[in-house]
mmCIF file of C-alpha atoms in Angstrom:
data_model
loop_
_atom_site.group_PDB
_atom_site.id
_atom_site.type_symbol
_atom_site.label_atom_id
_atom_site.label_comp_id
_atom_site.label_asym_id
_atom_site.label_seq_id
_atom_site.Cartn_x
_atom_site.Cartn_y
_atom_site.Cartn_z
ATOM 1 C CA MET A 1386 23.104 -59.526 -25.563
ATOM 2 C CA ALA A 1387 21.061 -59.904 -22.433
ATOM 3 C CA ASP A 1388 23.790 -58.341 -20.371
ATOM 4 C CA ALA A 1389 24.072 -55.504 -22.848
ATOM 5 C CA SER A 1390 20.311 -54.931 -22.810
ATOM 6 C CA SER A 1391 20.248 -54.962 -19.021
ATOM 7 C CA ALA A 1392 23.091 -52.515 -18.901
ATOM 8 C CA HIS A 1393 21.290 -50.308 -21.430
ATOM 9 C CA LEU A 1394 18.077 -50.373 -19.427
ATOM 10 C CA GLN A 1395 19.949 -49.690 -16.211
ATOM 11 C CA HIS A 1396 21.721 -46.799 -17.883
ATOM 12 C CA ASN A 1397 18.398 -45.372 -19.104
ATOM 13 C CA GLY A 1398 16.941 -45.810 -15.639
ATOM 14 C CA ASN A 1399 19.801 -43.922 -14.078
ATOM 15 C CA SER A 1400 19.457 -41.217 -16.721
ATOM 16 C CA SER A 1401 15.753 -41.003 -16.016
ATOM 17 C CA ARG A 1402 16.424 -40.480 -12.343
ATOM 18 C CA LYS A 1403 19.056 -37.890 -13.075
ATOM 19 C CA LEU A 1404 16.692 -35.960 -15.330
ATOM 20 C CA ARG A 1405 14.002 -35.592 -12.674
ATOM 21 C CA LEU A 1406 13.529 -31.873 -12.033
ATOM 22 C CA GLU A 1407 13.950 -32.135 -8.285
ATOM 23 C CA ASN A 1408 17.347 -33.746 -8.847
ATOM 24 C CA LEU A 1409 18.627 -30.596 -10.502
ATOM 25 C CA PRO A 1410 21.080 -28.407 -8.577
ATOM 26 C CA SER A 1411 19.311 -26.098 -6.134
ATOM 27 C CA GLU A 1412 20.558 -23.023 -8.023
ATOM 28 C CA ILE A 1413 18.782 -24.188 -11.194
ATOM 29 C CA CYS A 1414 15.611 -25.022 -9.260
ATOM 30 C CA ASP A 1415 15.649 -21.525 -7.747
ATOM 31 C CA LEU A 1416 16.090 -20.062 -11.222
ATOM 32 C CA ILE A 1417 13.054 -22.007 -12.464
ATOM 33 C CA LEU A 1418 11.004 -20.788 -9.502
ATOM 34 C CA ALA A 1419 12.165 -17.210 -10.048
ATOM 35 C CA CYS A 1420 10.988 -17.386 -13.673
ATOM 36 C CA LEU A 1421 7.558 -18.585 -12.534
ATOM 37 C CA ASP A 1422 7.301 -15.962 -9.808
ATOM 38 C CA SER A 1423 5.559 -12.627 -10.380
ATOM 39 C CA ALA A 1424 4.775 -9.457 -8.473
ATOM 40 C CA ALA A 1425 2.026 -9.725 -5.869
ATOM 41 C CA PRO A 1426 -1.465 -8.603 -6.976
ATOM 42 C CA SER A 1427 -1.358 -6.018 -4.177
ATOM 43 C CA GLU A 1428 1.663 -4.457 -5.871
ATOM 44 C CA GLN A 1429 0.342 -4.669 -9.428
ATOM 45 C CA ARG A 1430 -3.128 -3.332 -8.582
ATOM 46 C CA PHE A 1431 -2.532 -0.907 -5.744
ATOM 47 C CA CYS A 1432 -3.234 2.089 -7.998
ATOM 48 C CA ASP A 1433 -6.534 0.613 -9.211
ATOM 49 C CA GLU A 1434 -9.769 1.423 -7.422
ATOM 50 C CA PRO A 1435 -9.601 -0.483 -4.102
ATOM 51 C CA THR A 1436 -11.454 -3.803 -4.337
ATOM 52 C CA PHE A 1437 -10.819 -7.344 -3.176
ATOM 53 C CA GLU A 1438 -9.100 -7.972 -6.520
ATOM 54 C CA LEU A 1439 -6.096 -6.626 -4.624
ATOM 55 C CA VAL A 1440 -5.713 -10.025 -2.948
ATOM 56 C CA LYS A 1441 -6.610 -12.241 -5.919
ATOM 57 C CA SER A 1442 -4.198 -13.683 -8.452
ATOM 58 C CA ASP A 1443 -5.207 -14.524 -12.021
ATOM 59 C CA THR A 1444 -2.451 -17.116 -12.446
ATOM 60 C CA ARG A 1445 -0.908 -19.470 -9.890
ATOM 61 C CA PRO A 1446 2.032 -21.270 -11.536
ATOM 62 C CA LEU A 1447 3.930 -21.714 -8.276
ATOM 63 C CA LYS A 1448 0.945 -23.227 -6.497
ATOM 64 C CA THR A 1449 0.386 -25.566 -9.438
ATOM 65 C CA LEU A 1450 4.031 -26.622 -9.358
ATOM 66 C CA SER A 1451 3.813 -27.271 -5.612
ATOM 67 C CA GLN A 1452 1.173 -29.938 -6.323
ATOM 68 C CA VAL A 1453 3.429 -31.937 -8.661
ATOM 69 C CA SER A 1454 5.342 -33.765 -5.928
ATOM 70 C CA ARG A 1455 6.447 -33.516 -2.324
ATOM 71 C CA ALA A 1456 9.899 -32.474 -3.454
ATOM 72 C CA TRP A 1457 8.547 -29.551 -5.462
ATOM 73 C CA ARG A 1458 6.192 -28.574 -2.657
ATOM 74 C CA TYR A 1459 9.166 -28.347 -0.328
ATOM 75 C CA LEU A 1460 11.038 -26.186 -2.848
ATOM 76 C CA THR A 1461 8.113 -23.883 -3.646
ATOM 77 C CA LEU A 1462 6.857 -23.194 -0.099
ATOM 78 C CA PRO A 1463 9.334 -20.344 0.589
ATOM 79 C CA TRP A 1464 8.265 -18.728 -2.688
ATOM 80 C CA LEU A 1465 4.551 -19.240 -2.037
ATOM 81 C CA PHE A 1466 4.822 -17.471 1.313
ATOM 82 C CA ARG A 1467 6.778 -14.472 0.057
ATOM 83 C CA HIS A 1468 3.448 -12.658 -0.275
ATOM 84 C CA VAL A 1469 1.107 -13.319 2.655
ATOM 85 C CA THR A 1470 -2.522 -12.194 2.830
ATOM 86 C CA TYR A 1471 -4.255 -12.136 6.201
ATOM 87 C CA CYS A 1472 -8.045 -11.722 6.360
ATOM 88 C CA ILE A 1473 -9.522 -10.243 9.527
ATOM 89 C CA THR A 1474 -13.073 -11.175 10.430
ATOM 90 C CA ALA A 1475 -15.123 -10.245 13.457
ATOM 91 C CA ASP A 1476 -15.722 -13.192 15.760
ATOM 92 C CA PRO A 1477 -19.453 -14.045 15.472
ATOM 93 C CA PHE A 1478 -19.615 -14.501 19.254
ATOM 94 C CA THR A 1479 -18.255 -11.054 20.145
ATOM 95 C CA GLU A 1480 -21.448 -9.155 19.270
ATOM 96 C CA GLY A 1481 -19.470 -6.016 18.464
ATOM 97 C CA LEU A 1482 -17.704 -5.638 21.795
ATOM 98 C CA TYR A 1483 -14.499 -3.762 21.013
ATOM 99 C CA PRO A 1484 -11.999 -5.302 23.480
ATOM 100 C CA THR A 1485 -13.241 -8.805 22.629
ATOM 101 C CA VAL A 1486 -12.810 -8.248 18.895
ATOM 102 C CA ALA A 1487 -9.315 -6.901 19.525
ATOM 103 C CA PHE A 1488 -8.539 -10.002 21.585
ATOM 104 C CA HIS A 1489 -9.846 -12.218 18.775
ATOM 105 C CA ILE A 1490 -7.692 -10.412 16.195
ATOM 106 C CA GLY A 1491 -4.590 -10.734 18.358
ATOM 107 C CA ARG A 1492 -5.272 -14.432 18.871
ATOM 108 C CA GLU A 1493 -5.598 -15.053 15.125
ATOM 109 C CA ALA A 1494 -2.398 -13.089 14.465
ATOM 110 C CA ARG A 1495 -0.547 -15.321 16.928
ATOM 111 C CA ARG A 1496 -1.856 -18.378 15.087
ATOM 112 C CA LEU A 1497 -0.510 -17.026 11.806
ATOM 113 C CA ASN A 1498 2.875 -16.378 13.395
ATOM 114 C CA SER A 1499 2.963 -19.854 14.910
ATOM 115 C CA PHE A 1500 2.232 -21.501 11.563
ATOM 116 C CA LEU A 1501 4.911 -19.542 9.717
ATOM 117 C CA GLU A 1502 7.516 -20.121 12.419
ATOM 118 C CA LYS A 1503 6.699 -23.832 12.713
ATOM 119 C CA HIS A 1504 7.503 -24.306 9.024
ATOM 120 C CA SER A 1505 10.418 -21.810 9.043
ATOM 121 C CA LEU A 1506 8.630 -19.617 6.498
ATOM 122 C CA HIS A 1507 8.507 -16.334 8.439
ATOM 123 C CA ARG A 1508 11.921 -15.200 7.206
ATOM 124 C CA TYR A 1509 10.802 -15.396 3.569
ATOM 125 C CA VAL A 1510 7.787 -13.080 3.924
ATOM 126 C CA SER A 1511 8.484 -9.954 1.868
ATOM 127 C CA SER A 1512 4.965 -8.500 1.664
ATOM 128 C CA LEU A 1513 1.942 -8.655 3.936
ATOM 129 C CA VAL A 1514 -1.619 -7.661 3.048
ATOM 130 C CA VAL A 1515 -4.057 -7.279 5.934
ATOM 131 C CA TYR A 1516 -7.657 -6.927 4.806
ATOM 132 C CA THR A 1517 -11.174 -7.260 6.107
ATOM 133 C CA THR A 1518 -14.342 -8.158 4.234
ATOM 134 C CA GLU A 1519 -16.477 -6.239 6.714
ATOM 135 C CA ASP A 1520 -16.252 -3.169 8.903
ATOM 136 C CA VAL A 1521 -14.853 -4.783 12.042
ATOM 137 C CA CYS A 1522 -15.144 -1.415 13.795
ATOM 138 C CA TYR A 1523 -18.939 -1.427 13.633
ATOM 139 C CA GLY A 1524 -20.250 -0.356 17.004
ATOM 140 C CA TYR A 1525 -16.966 1.107 18.232
ATOM 141 C CA LEU A 1526 -17.794 4.757 17.725
ATOM 142 C CA ASP A 1527 -19.889 7.493 19.193
ATOM 143 C CA ARG A 1528 -23.048 7.613 17.051
ATOM 144 C CA GLU A 1529 -23.443 11.349 17.581
ATOM 145 C CA SER A 1530 -19.950 12.582 16.747
ATOM 146 C CA ARG A 1531 -18.966 9.608 14.534
ATOM 147 C CA ILE A 1532 -15.489 9.426 16.024
ATOM 148 C CA PHE A 1533 -13.505 6.715 17.747
ATOM 149 C CA THR A 1534 -13.914 6.583 21.499
ATOM 150 C CA ALA A 1535 -11.628 3.609 22.240
ATOM 151 C CA ASP A 1536 -8.689 5.705 23.421
ATOM 152 C CA GLU A 1537 -10.925 7.768 25.700
ATOM 153 C CA LYS A 1538 -12.256 4.606 27.344
ATOM 154 C CA GLY A 1539 -8.792 3.126 27.707
ATOM 155 C CA GLU A 1540 -9.740 0.127 25.566
ATOM 156 C CA ALA A 1541 -7.313 -1.662 23.270
ATOM 157 C CA SER A 1542 -7.412 -0.656 19.593
ATOM 158 C CA LEU A 1543 -7.241 -3.111 16.726
ATOM 159 C CA ALA A 1544 -3.762 -1.819 15.872
ATOM 160 C CA ASP A 1545 -2.587 -2.518 19.424
ATOM 161 C CA ALA A 1546 -3.827 -6.085 19.132
ATOM 162 C CA LEU A 1547 -2.415 -6.752 15.664
ATOM 163 C CA TRP A 1548 0.968 -5.185 14.952
ATOM 164 C CA PRO A 1549 2.966 -6.047 18.085
ATOM 165 C CA VAL A 1550 2.167 -9.689 17.325
ATOM 166 C CA LEU A 1551 2.845 -9.726 13.579
ATOM 167 C CA LEU A 1552 5.953 -7.547 13.665
ATOM 168 C CA SER A 1553 7.486 -9.573 16.479
ATOM 169 C CA SER A 1554 8.105 -12.347 13.958
ATOM 170 C CA LEU A 1555 7.695 -10.963 10.439
ATOM 171 C CA ASN A 1556 9.911 -8.422 8.730
ATOM 172 C CA PRO A 1557 8.114 -7.600 5.463
ATOM 173 C CA ASP A 1558 9.423 -4.998 3.041
ATOM 174 C CA ARG A 1559 5.875 -3.911 2.231
ATOM 175 C CA VAL A 1560 2.626 -3.853 4.222
ATOM 176 C CA VAL A 1561 -0.781 -3.093 2.698
ATOM 177 C CA ILE A 1562 -4.042 -2.589 4.578
ATOM 178 C CA LEU A 1563 -7.309 -2.879 2.627
ATOM 179 C CA ALA A 1564 -10.469 -2.095 4.586
ATOM 180 C CA PRO A 1565 -13.500 0.185 4.967
ATOM 181 C CA PRO A 1566 -12.381 3.659 6.123
ATOM 182 C CA LEU A 1567 -13.184 3.188 9.827
ATOM 183 C CA SER A 1568 -11.415 -0.148 9.990
ATOM 184 C CA LEU A 1569 -8.507 1.222 7.953
ATOM 185 C CA GLY A 1570 -8.002 3.945 10.537
ATOM 186 C CA SER A 1571 -8.120 1.558 13.469
ATOM 187 C CA LEU A 1572 -5.937 -1.089 11.807
ATOM 188 C CA THR A 1573 -3.338 1.412 10.593
ATOM 189 C CA ASP A 1574 -2.388 3.034 13.857
ATOM 190 C CA GLY A 1575 -5.669 3.739 15.585
ATOM 191 C CA VAL A 1576 -6.094 7.027 13.695
ATOM 192 C CA HIS A 1577 -9.310 9.037 13.724
ATOM 193 C CA VAL A 1578 -11.588 8.838 10.671
ATOM 194 C CA ASP A 1579 -14.565 11.173 10.287
ATOM 195 C CA THR A 1580 -17.504 9.446 8.555
ATOM 196 C CA LYS A 1581 -20.246 12.079 8.713
ATOM 197 C CA HIS A 1582 -20.406 12.341 4.889
ATOM 198 C CA ALA A 1583 -19.651 8.696 4.093
ATOM 199 C CA TRP A 1584 -23.114 8.306 2.562
ATOM 200 C CA ALA A 1585 -22.145 10.612 -0.319
ATOM 201 C CA PHE A 1586 -19.241 8.498 -1.611
ATOM 202 C CA ASP A 1587 -19.088 5.258 -3.568
ATOM 203 C CA SER A 1588 -15.849 3.834 -2.217
ATOM 204 C CA PRO A 1589 -16.533 1.203 0.443
ATOM 205 C CA LEU A 1590 -12.835 0.258 0.585
ATOM 206 C CA GLN A 1591 -9.610 2.239 0.895
ATOM 207 C CA SER A 1592 -6.012 1.093 1.076
ATOM 208 C CA LEU A 1593 -2.764 2.234 2.662
ATOM 209 C CA GLN A 1594 0.737 0.940 2.012
ATOM 210 C CA VAL A 1595 4.075 1.371 3.766
ATOM 211 C CA SER A 1596 7.288 -0.020 2.322
ATOM 212 C CA LYS A 1597 11.045 0.049 2.687
ATOM 213 C CA LYS A 1598 14.107 -0.980 0.727
ATOM 214 C CA ARG A 1599 13.766 -4.561 -0.423
ATOM 215 C CA ARG A 1600 15.982 -7.232 1.062
ATOM 216 C CA PRO A 1601 17.630 -9.939 -1.044
ATOM 217 C CA TYR A 1602 15.418 -13.014 -1.294
ATOM 218 C CA GLY A 1603 15.529 -15.130 1.878
ATOM 219 C CA GLN A 1604 17.505 -12.626 3.937
ATOM 220 C CA LYS A 1605 16.016 -11.764 7.311
ATOM 221 C CA SER A 1606 16.915 -8.515 9.006
ATOM 222 C CA LEU A 1607 17.384 -8.818 12.743
ATOM 223 C CA THR A 1608 17.795 -5.098 13.385
ATOM 224 C CA HIS A 1609 14.280 -3.874 14.045
ATOM 225 C CA ASN A 1610 12.558 -2.152 16.908
ATOM 226 C CA GLY A 1611 11.148 -4.992 18.945
ATOM 227 C CA SER A 1612 9.505 -2.587 21.426
ATOM 228 C CA ALA A 1613 7.355 -0.842 18.795
ATOM 229 C CA GLU A 1614 3.629 -1.231 19.379
ATOM 230 C CA ARG A 1615 2.366 0.375 16.170
ATOM 231 C CA LEU A 1616 2.814 -0.244 12.466
ATOM 232 C CA PHE A 1617 4.438 3.121 11.719
ATOM 233 C CA ASP A 1618 7.034 2.718 14.455
ATOM 234 C CA GLY A 1619 7.724 -0.937 13.789
ATOM 235 C CA ARG A 1620 10.204 -0.566 10.915
ATOM 236 C CA GLN A 1621 12.280 2.025 9.061
ATOM 237 C CA TRP A 1622 9.612 2.616 6.422
ATOM 238 C CA SER A 1623 10.649 4.953 3.607
ATOM 239 C CA GLU A 1624 7.496 5.041 1.437
ATOM 240 C CA LEU A 1625 3.847 5.800 2.153
ATOM 241 C CA ALA A 1626 1.029 5.347 -0.371
ATOM 242 C CA VAL A 1627 -2.671 6.073 0.158
ATOM 243 C CA ASN A 1628 -5.534 5.088 -2.156
ATOM 244 C CA GLU A 1629 -8.859 6.703 -1.238
ATOM 245 C CA GLY A 1630 -10.876 5.367 -4.160
ATOM 246 C CA SER A 1631 -13.652 7.143 -6.011
ATOM 247 C CA PHE A 1632 -15.227 10.546 -5.349
ATOM 248 C CA ILE A 1633 -17.595 10.275 -8.333
ATOM 249 C CA ARG A 1634 -20.916 9.741 -6.545
ATOM 250 C CA ALA A 1635 -20.404 12.828 -4.384
ATOM 251 C CA TYR A 1636 -20.384 15.045 -7.491
ATOM 252 C CA SER A 1637 -24.114 14.354 -7.876
ATOM 253 C CA THR A 1638 -24.897 15.839 -4.442
ATOM 254 C CA TYR A 1639 -25.775 19.449 -3.639
ATOM 255 C CA GLU A 1640 -22.639 21.557 -2.991
ATOM 256 C CA TYR A 1641 -20.447 18.508 -3.482
ATOM 257 C CA PHE A 1642 -17.316 20.483 -2.648
ATOM 258 C CA LEU A 1643 -18.452 20.737 0.991
ATOM 259 C CA LYS A 1644 -18.557 16.972 1.420
ATOM 260 C CA GLU A 1645 -15.697 15.426 3.409
ATOM 261 C CA LYS A 1646 -14.584 11.994 2.347
ATOM 262 C CA PRO A 1647 -13.761 9.566 5.185
ATOM 263 C CA SER A 1648 -9.986 9.757 5.264
ATOM 264 C CA THR A 1649 -6.958 8.906 7.380
ATOM 265 C CA ILE A 1650 -5.005 11.889 6.014
ATOM 266 C CA PRO A 1651 -6.160 14.587 8.507
ATOM 267 C CA SER A 1652 -5.000 12.426 11.422
ATOM 268 C CA LEU A 1653 -1.760 11.531 9.645
ATOM 269 C CA HIS A 1654 -1.122 15.248 9.103
ATOM 270 C CA TRP A 1655 -1.713 15.923 12.798
ATOM 271 C CA ARG A 1656 0.789 13.233 13.772
ATOM 272 C CA ALA A 1657 3.367 14.583 11.331
ATOM 273 C CA LEU A 1658 3.000 18.058 12.851
ATOM 274 C CA TYR A 1659 3.841 16.638 16.259
ATOM 275 C CA GLY A 1660 7.118 15.203 15.042
ATOM 276 C CA SER A 1661 6.481 11.502 14.493
ATOM 277 C CA ASN A 1662 9.723 9.827 13.379
ATOM 278 C CA PHE A 1663 7.766 7.886 10.771
ATOM 279 C CA PHE A 1664 7.169 11.031 8.715
ATOM 280 C CA ARG A 1665 10.741 12.229 9.165
ATOM 281 C CA GLN A 1666 12.158 9.085 7.567
ATOM 282 C CA LEU A 1667 9.837 9.003 4.523
ATOM 283 C CA THR A 1668 11.518 9.585 1.150
ATOM 284 C CA SER A 1669 8.561 8.778 -1.133
ATOM 285 C CA LEU A 1670 4.856 9.684 -1.046
ATOM 286 C CA HIS A 1671 2.045 8.538 -3.330
ATOM 287 C CA TYR A 1672 -1.619 9.572 -3.408
ATOM 288 C CA ASN A 1673 -4.290 7.786 -5.415
ATOM 289 C CA ALA A 1674 -7.941 8.734 -5.861
ATOM 290 C CA ILE A 1675 -10.526 9.107 -8.622
ATOM 291 C CA PHE A 1676 -11.358 12.785 -9.155
ATOM 292 C CA PRO A 1677 -10.658 13.948 -5.583
ATOM 293 C CA PHE A 1678 -11.875 17.364 -4.486
ATOM 294 C CA TYR A 1679 -9.524 20.323 -4.450
ATOM 295 C CA ASN A 1680 -9.703 20.647 -0.662
ATOM 296 C CA THR A 1681 -9.056 16.923 -0.109
ATOM 297 C CA LEU A 1682 -5.940 17.023 -2.248
ATOM 298 C CA GLU A 1683 -4.783 20.097 -0.335
ATOM 299 C CA LEU A 1684 -4.813 18.042 2.888
ATOM 300 C CA PHE A 1685 -2.463 15.474 1.366
ATOM 301 C CA LEU A 1686 -0.122 18.150 0.000
ATOM 302 C CA ASN A 1687 -0.001 19.811 3.421
ATOM 303 C CA LEU A 1688 1.097 16.455 4.798
ATOM 304 C CA ALA A 1689 3.727 16.124 2.056
ATOM 305 C CA ARG A 1690 5.153 19.575 2.828
ATOM 306 C CA ILE A 1691 6.003 18.629 6.405
ATOM 307 C CA CYS A 1692 7.770 15.372 5.490
ATOM 308 C CA PRO A 1693 11.239 16.937 5.152
ATOM 309 C CA ASN A 1694 13.135 14.099 3.482
ATOM 310 C CA VAL A 1695 10.676 13.286 0.697
ATOM 311 C CA THR A 1696 12.493 13.183 -2.662
ATOM 312 C CA ARG A 1697 9.781 11.470 -4.756
ATOM 313 C CA LEU A 1698 6.125 12.425 -5.106
ATOM 314 C CA SER A 1699 3.611 10.626 -7.328
ATOM 315 C CA MET A 1700 -0.104 11.006 -7.987
ATOM 316 C CA GLN A 1701 -2.951 9.311 -9.804
ATOM 317 C CA LEU A 1702 -6.127 11.368 -9.685
ATOM 318 C CA ALA A 1703 -8.069 10.156 -12.740
ATOM 319 C CA PRO A 1704 -9.296 6.644 -13.576
ATOM 320 C CA SER A 1705 -7.075 4.557 -15.815
ATOM 321 C CA LEU A 1706 -8.206 4.084 -19.401
ATOM 322 C CA LYS A 1707 -8.460 0.313 -18.914
ATOM 323 C CA SER A 1708 -11.006 0.743 -16.100
ATOM 324 C CA GLY A 1709 -13.672 2.063 -18.492
ATOM 325 C CA LEU A 1710 -15.023 4.162 -15.637
ATOM 326 C CA LEU A 1711 -15.442 7.339 -17.689
ATOM 327 C CA THR A 1712 -17.926 5.573 -19.982
ATOM 328 C CA ASN A 1713 -19.739 3.670 -17.232
ATOM 329 C CA LYS A 1714 -23.130 5.394 -17.111
ATOM 330 C CA GLU A 1715 -24.191 3.527 -13.981
ATOM 331 C CA ARG A 1716 -21.152 4.745 -12.029
ATOM 332 C CA ILE A 1717 -21.236 8.294 -13.400
ATOM 333 C CA GLY A 1718 -24.983 8.622 -12.760
ATOM 334 C CA THR A 1719 -26.066 12.269 -12.608
ATOM 335 C CA SER A 1720 -22.569 13.551 -11.835
ATOM 336 C CA ASP A 1721 -21.170 16.109 -14.276
ATOM 337 C CA LEU A 1722 -17.858 15.096 -15.852
ATOM 338 C CA ARG A 1723 -17.048 18.767 -16.394
ATOM 339 C CA ASP A 1724 -17.037 19.307 -12.625
ATOM 340 C CA MET A 1725 -14.650 16.386 -12.225
ATOM 341 C CA TRP A 1726 -12.125 17.641 -14.791
ATOM 342 C CA MET A 1727 -12.391 21.145 -13.307
ATOM 343 C CA GLU A 1728 -11.537 19.800 -9.838
ATOM 344 C CA LEU A 1729 -8.678 17.797 -11.336
ATOM 345 C CA GLU A 1730 -7.213 20.870 -13.029
ATOM 346 C CA SER A 1731 -7.534 22.881 -9.811
ATOM 347 C CA GLY A 1732 -5.908 20.040 -7.928
ATOM 348 C CA TYR A 1733 -2.920 19.943 -10.253
ATOM 349 C CA GLN A 1734 -2.495 23.690 -9.900
ATOM 350 C CA LEU A 1735 -2.121 23.010 -6.173
ATOM 351 C CA ILE A 1736 0.372 20.257 -6.935
ATOM 352 C CA ILE A 1737 2.479 22.603 -9.074
ATOM 353 C CA PHE A 1738 2.751 25.093 -6.198
ATOM 354 C CA ALA A 1739 3.561 22.294 -3.753
ATOM 355 C CA ILE A 1740 6.313 20.955 -6.033
ATOM 356 C CA LYS A 1741 8.005 24.359 -6.139
ATOM 357 C CA ASP A 1742 7.700 24.787 -2.350
ATOM 358 C CA MET A 1743 9.026 21.295 -1.627
ATOM 359 C CA THR A 1744 11.971 21.915 -3.953
ATOM 360 C CA ARG A 1745 13.004 25.224 -2.372
ATOM 361 C CA GLU A 1746 12.339 24.267 1.238
ATOM 362 C CA GLY A 1747 12.812 20.503 1.182
ATOM 363 C CA ASN A 1748 14.360 17.749 -0.889
ATOM 364 C CA LEU A 1749 11.801 16.953 -3.602
ATOM 365 C CA ARG A 1750 13.549 15.899 -6.830
ATOM 366 C CA GLU A 1751 11.066 13.705 -8.738
ATOM 367 C CA PHE A 1752 7.380 13.972 -9.594
ATOM 368 C CA ARG A 1753 5.317 11.443 -11.514
ATOM 369 C CA SER A 1754 1.709 11.676 -12.688
ATOM 370 C CA LEU A 1755 0.433 8.144 -13.301
ATOM 371 C CA ASP A 1756 -2.766 9.325 -15.011
ATOM 372 C CA TYR A 1757 -1.130 11.773 -17.426
ATOM 373 C CA VAL A 1758 -1.866 9.632 -20.510
ATOM 374 C CA SER A 1759 -5.640 9.738 -19.873
ATOM 375 C CA TRP A 1760 -5.887 13.531 -19.708
ATOM 376 C CA PRO A 1761 -7.295 15.927 -22.312
ATOM 377 C CA ASP A 1762 -4.515 17.774 -24.187
ATOM 378 C CA ASP A 1763 -5.346 21.154 -22.627
ATOM 379 C CA LEU A 1764 -4.871 19.721 -19.125
ATOM 380 C CA LYS A 1765 -1.559 18.146 -20.136
ATOM 381 C CA ALA A 1766 -0.406 21.575 -21.300
ATOM 382 C CA VAL A 1767 -1.258 23.087 -17.897
ATOM 383 C CA LEU A 1768 0.978 20.603 -16.119
ATOM 384 C CA ASP A 1769 3.779 20.674 -18.698
ATOM 385 C CA GLU A 1770 4.055 24.452 -18.518
ATOM 386 C CA GLY A 1771 3.474 24.663 -14.776
ATOM 387 C CA ILE A 1772 6.097 22.157 -13.622
ATOM 388 C CA SER A 1773 8.871 22.865 -16.129
ATOM 389 C CA ASP A 1774 11.017 25.520 -14.481
ATOM 390 C CA ASP A 1775 14.506 26.553 -15.539
ATOM 391 C CA THR A 1776 15.111 28.334 -12.221
ATOM 392 C CA LEU A 1777 14.557 25.216 -10.127
ATOM 393 C CA GLY A 1778 15.726 22.845 -12.839
ATOM 394 C CA TRP A 1779 12.479 20.902 -13.323
ATOM 395 C CA GLN A 1780 12.392 19.272 -16.751
ATOM 396 C CA PRO A 1781 10.282 16.496 -18.327
ATOM 397 C CA ARG A 1782 12.103 13.172 -18.621
ATOM 398 C CA GLU A 1783 9.225 11.218 -20.168
ATOM 399 C CA PRO A 1784 5.432 11.730 -20.460
ATOM 400 C CA GLY A 1785 4.118 12.280 -16.942
ATOM 401 C CA TYR A 1786 7.542 12.279 -15.265
ATOM 402 C CA TRP A 1787 9.605 15.315 -14.238
ATOM 403 C CA ALA A 1788 12.882 15.588 -12.346
ATOM 404 C CA THR A 1789 15.344 18.204 -11.176
ATOM 405 C CA ALA A 1790 18.992 18.199 -10.170
ATOM 406 C CA TRP A 1791 18.445 21.126 -7.784
ATOM 407 C CA PRO A 1792 20.926 20.836 -4.856
ATOM 408 C CA PHE A 1793 19.616 19.180 -1.708
ATOM 409 C CA ASN A 1794 18.915 21.334 1.301
ATOM 410 C CA ALA A 1795 21.831 19.836 3.207
ATOM 411 C CA GLU A 1796 21.211 21.803 6.401
ATOM 412 C CA LEU A 1797 17.605 20.604 6.662
ATOM 413 C CA SER A 1798 18.505 17.031 5.765
ATOM 414 C CA ASN A 1799 21.226 16.897 8.411
ATOM 415 C CA SER A 1800 18.957 18.304 11.110
ATOM 416 C CA VAL A 1801 16.323 15.670 10.324
ATOM 417 C CA THR A 1802 18.850 12.844 10.292
ATOM 418 C CA THR A 1803 20.283 13.844 13.657
ATOM 419 C CA GLY A 1804 16.862 14.560 15.160
ATOM 420 C CA GLU A 1805 17.545 18.261 15.734
ATOM 421 C CA GLY A 1806 14.988 20.995 15.480
#
């Protein structure tokens, strides 16, 4: 009996060891981790008003699992570092000196790279969010003209210090920058941002995203431009998204329509005009704002028109219903909601014309309005009637989404692909 009991206990002990989760086949462990994984907050919330919620997660099942045991920590680390957030802060000892801040940022970027490479995690990074809790460009502009002077002085920009370091090791499928407008311009590609009317707007943060086709989990692409010194040139990005936040406060100012929101778009448009390869390779564009002015939206559409391979265009120009912004008396203040809806309707009239132009002269085939469900019925009718076009084949596929099977402009597409013209 004793021998039988010992054998039984030994058998149960062996079974217990076999049933430990970390003893499961790696394929099953990966399946468990995949079920616990979720999209990054920066992906889920990009279309919301830009705030630091973009880098916060409500639930952390993978991090919790990593604390169970060393074995599970080892298994979860590649998943935990799929989505990396990198906070940029000004060195308290730099006292606003531009080259020194750039040096500090480059040094911190090298530390991040070293950590990821030391633990062999760099190849798993699929998204990267770079953000700053302060305007790290404070003091780097001409106080009279409110424009960047770094290039004129021959000083290094923040983009020059950051991206050559990060992109030398990381190959993310998606990069998001969240920052005040001036810092966003400098961190993106050193683009000019005019801030003369910044006082009129209530959007301290803006965001910009570039992305490309997603790689299979764990696969690292080795075919990238190692000589690129800027974000836009560093990878074969196919999508660009810009979120400029709220325009609401400006509606309470005198002649609000003359106010110019701090924006990267004018400089991006200038670069596209001069033939940047980045804009030639884009296939998808997205613009996000809360009641943008007619003339601001026109700037973005002018940019879209000169991106010859864009097939998908999407917009969100009104606040989402879940935000509660339309009933927030403190945020609305003395602004007139009627002015906002009027600007939105005028803006979508511009969009309708742009869609037709980009179909005839380019390759646009899909348009999506992400705020369609929050519109008044009369505004929905304007868009439904304006976009639907039997001649060009535009038809609604679902609420807020239209598509056409209009033939591609093969001649234009070929010239862009081969770099002609």
